[in-house]
């Protein structure tokens, strides 16, 4: 008879709504497929500190609807050192864990890839509100984050409209403009500023369009800026100076990372969690679960980490065409 295998699961890097749905799916699908499942708290840091516990079907009750991660998350600079990766592998073996499922972003996958290179089987599930993991169309957390941004901007817009003002909304995304682009289209922003377009040129990227739009009679404006482009208070000050329109700044910050996951988020995270278990069942390791053409698939760590992702040119064009 084949020996019962154990999955270890952790969440790492920035938290994202829907991580809990993925944990739940890994635990429930894992147990239903005959694995034991261990939870590892606080990502790689908790692994190095042996913060590991056995999970059962009820360990993941009532987490589907909660933001954050019941396993907690962390950034663990010590994981940059080979000796700590080796120590992590020894600890995984000590707890009888046979495969490690890492729910996180690119950085977390780079850590998992190094664990895999030293011979320990790993599987990644992409989770970050930034949606900037190249191998997948969708990362856990993105849908909830953009819906949160849209709700917040709709509220700010009421005041912008009542008072004929401009509001500059700073959203998350140090290096990626996915949140800014999709939320900006959904909110009808006059300008969407993304880091992928290079350094900010306020005249070209905002003022020219605002001035021509003012001539058509519109007097209130929403500008969405990804944090990587520049800070909203600076952009707002410049807009007010150059157009004369009273302009305020709103920095949304961590409200975007928390909150109840959307239904779409829960469904996709559940699909991805189950896929990770399916891969483990088939002894397919050292890969990342992904969504391609709305279907779940997987790529090797090497493939996944070498892919490049660019903003959808059609969406960029669309935002230019209709927000006038
Ligand atoms: P994310 O997974 O959201 O991209 P980070 O980039 O902060 O978040 O990475 C999360 C953690 O993954 C880091 O704190 C570190 O422990 C681990 N990690 C990141 N890059 C590497 C790497 N090159 N080698 C080993 N571990 C890494
Ligand atoms: O989760 C992604 C993200 O929110 C980025 O958009 C942002 O730049 C970064 O994480 C900030 O995370 P922290 O404040 O935890 O370092």
XYZ file of C-alpha atoms in Angstrom, residues 60-238:
179
model
C -10.757 25.976 7.245
C -14.418 26.524 8.184
C -15.716 30.108 7.840
C -12.654 31.519 6.107
C -13.993 31.594 2.537
C -15.582 34.997 3.058
C -12.686 36.560 4.941
C -9.905 38.767 3.543
C -6.283 38.414 4.673
C -4.871 34.973 5.302
C -5.645 32.646 8.200
C -2.068 31.341 7.863
C -0.637 34.887 8.208
C 2.049 36.118 5.841
C 5.510 37.619 6.065
C 8.552 38.719 4.164
C 11.580 36.680 5.121
C 14.923 38.203 4.066
C 16.748 35.176 5.591
C 15.389 33.063 2.733
C 17.930 34.696 0.422
C 20.610 32.499 1.994
C 21.146 28.937 0.800
C 21.810 27.656 4.303
C 18.291 28.790 5.340
C 16.718 27.116 2.326
C 18.514 23.903 3.292
C 17.304 24.365 6.874
C 13.730 24.849 5.600
C 13.945 21.565 3.685
C 15.197 19.741 6.794
C 12.274 21.171 8.790
C 9.750 20.166 6.106
C 11.118 16.610 6.222
C 11.137 16.623 10.026
C 7.366 17.329 9.927
C 6.842 14.570 7.358
C 5.894 17.050 4.634
C 6.377 15.730 1.077
C 5.258 18.701 -1.027
C 5.143 22.435 -0.323
C 2.345 24.597 -1.734
C 3.287 28.296 -1.774
C 0.495 30.846 -2.184
C 2.087 34.207 -3.046
C 3.665 36.416 -5.673
C 6.743 36.309 -7.897
C 9.135 36.740 -4.971
C 7.568 33.827 -3.114
C 7.899 31.691 -6.270
C 11.597 32.591 -6.560
C 11.990 31.246 -3.022
C 10.004 28.108 -3.899
C 12.091 27.603 -7.044
C 15.258 27.536 -4.945
C 13.671 25.020 -2.567
C 12.741 22.928 -5.616
C 16.262 23.199 -7.061
C 17.575 21.650 -3.863
C 15.324 18.670 -4.445
C 12.144 19.415 -2.473
C 8.863 19.312 -4.479
C 6.997 22.651 -4.596
C 3.887 24.049 -6.285
C 2.984 27.758 -6.515
C -0.443 29.424 -6.518
C -0.345 33.058 -7.775
C -1.727 35.560 -5.282
C -1.135 39.309 -5.346
C -3.552 42.182 -5.826
C -1.157 43.612 -8.451
C -1.980 40.898 -11.058
C 1.645 41.139 -12.200
C 2.539 37.452 -12.475
C 3.326 36.870 -16.120
C 2.218 33.257 -16.561
C -1.375 33.878 -15.502
C -4.170 36.136 -16.693
C -5.409 36.443 -13.162
C -3.876 36.439 -9.693
C -5.785 35.914 -6.457
C -6.735 39.300 -4.961
C -6.919 41.365 -8.147
C -10.661 41.175 -8.707
C -11.482 42.189 -5.136
C -8.909 44.993 -5.203
C -10.271 46.582 -8.382
C -13.843 46.321 -7.097
C -12.770 48.035 -3.874
C -11.071 50.812 -5.843
C -14.183 51.297 -7.989
C -16.413 51.563 -4.902
C -14.101 54.128 -3.320
C -13.732 56.211 -6.484
C -17.508 56.261 -7.028
C -17.806 57.864 -3.586
C -15.080 60.412 -4.231
C -16.659 61.234 -7.584
C -19.873 62.413 -5.880
C -17.965 65.259 -4.254
C -15.909 65.962 -7.374
C -19.141 66.298 -9.315
C -20.976 68.417 -6.733
C -18.077 70.868 -6.466
C -16.609 70.808 -10.003
C -13.304 69.444 -8.760
C -10.632 67.064 -9.892
C -9.625 64.100 -7.714
C -6.352 62.257 -8.119
C -6.664 58.738 -6.728
C -3.432 56.881 -5.964
C -3.803 53.114 -6.211
C -1.352 50.314 -5.450
C 1.155 49.078 -7.990
C 4.790 50.041 -7.596
C 5.820 48.448 -10.845
C 2.527 47.358 -12.385
C -0.444 49.328 -13.668
C -3.080 46.580 -13.826
C -5.122 47.912 -10.900
C -4.923 51.485 -12.230
C -5.870 50.464 -15.780
C -8.884 48.262 -15.036
C -10.219 50.383 -12.169
C -9.588 53.527 -14.240
C -11.681 52.212 -17.130
C -14.427 51.081 -14.760
C -14.492 54.544 -13.142
C -14.272 56.600 -16.354
C -11.013 58.274 -15.318
C -9.876 61.092 -17.616
C -6.268 59.927 -17.228
C -4.847 56.595 -16.124
C -1.200 56.845 -15.112
C 0.724 53.546 -15.169
C 4.424 52.882 -14.529
C 4.665 50.875 -17.770
C 4.354 54.152 -19.742
C 7.609 55.522 -18.310
C 8.182 58.678 -16.280
C 5.212 60.968 -15.772
C 4.857 63.847 -18.221
C 2.036 65.789 -16.595
C 1.424 68.130 -19.544
C 1.115 65.259 -22.023
C -0.516 62.646 -19.775
C -3.065 64.801 -17.925
C -3.224 68.509 -18.654
C -3.675 68.409 -22.446
C -6.667 66.103 -22.103
C -8.191 68.016 -19.190
C -7.947 71.322 -21.017
C -9.621 69.990 -24.160
C -12.296 68.290 -22.057
C -12.974 71.495 -20.080
C -13.854 73.086 -23.454
C -16.585 70.465 -23.968
C -18.268 71.563 -20.727
C -17.038 68.875 -18.338
C -15.811 70.334 -15.078
C -15.109 67.376 -12.800
C -12.379 64.849 -13.294
C -10.993 61.617 -11.926
C -7.321 60.839 -12.470
C -6.084 57.384 -11.416
C -2.367 57.063 -10.692
C -0.521 53.850 -9.850
C 1.791 54.539 -6.905
C 4.847 53.740 -9.047
C 4.164 56.806 -11.234
C 4.252 59.405 -8.486
C 2.424 60.489 -5.387
C -1.112 61.800 -5.659
C -0.548 65.004 -3.601
C 2.259 66.088 -5.961
C 0.208 65.289 -9.077
C -2.846 67.069 -7.628
C -0.835 70.229 -6.846
C 0.532 70.343 -10.400
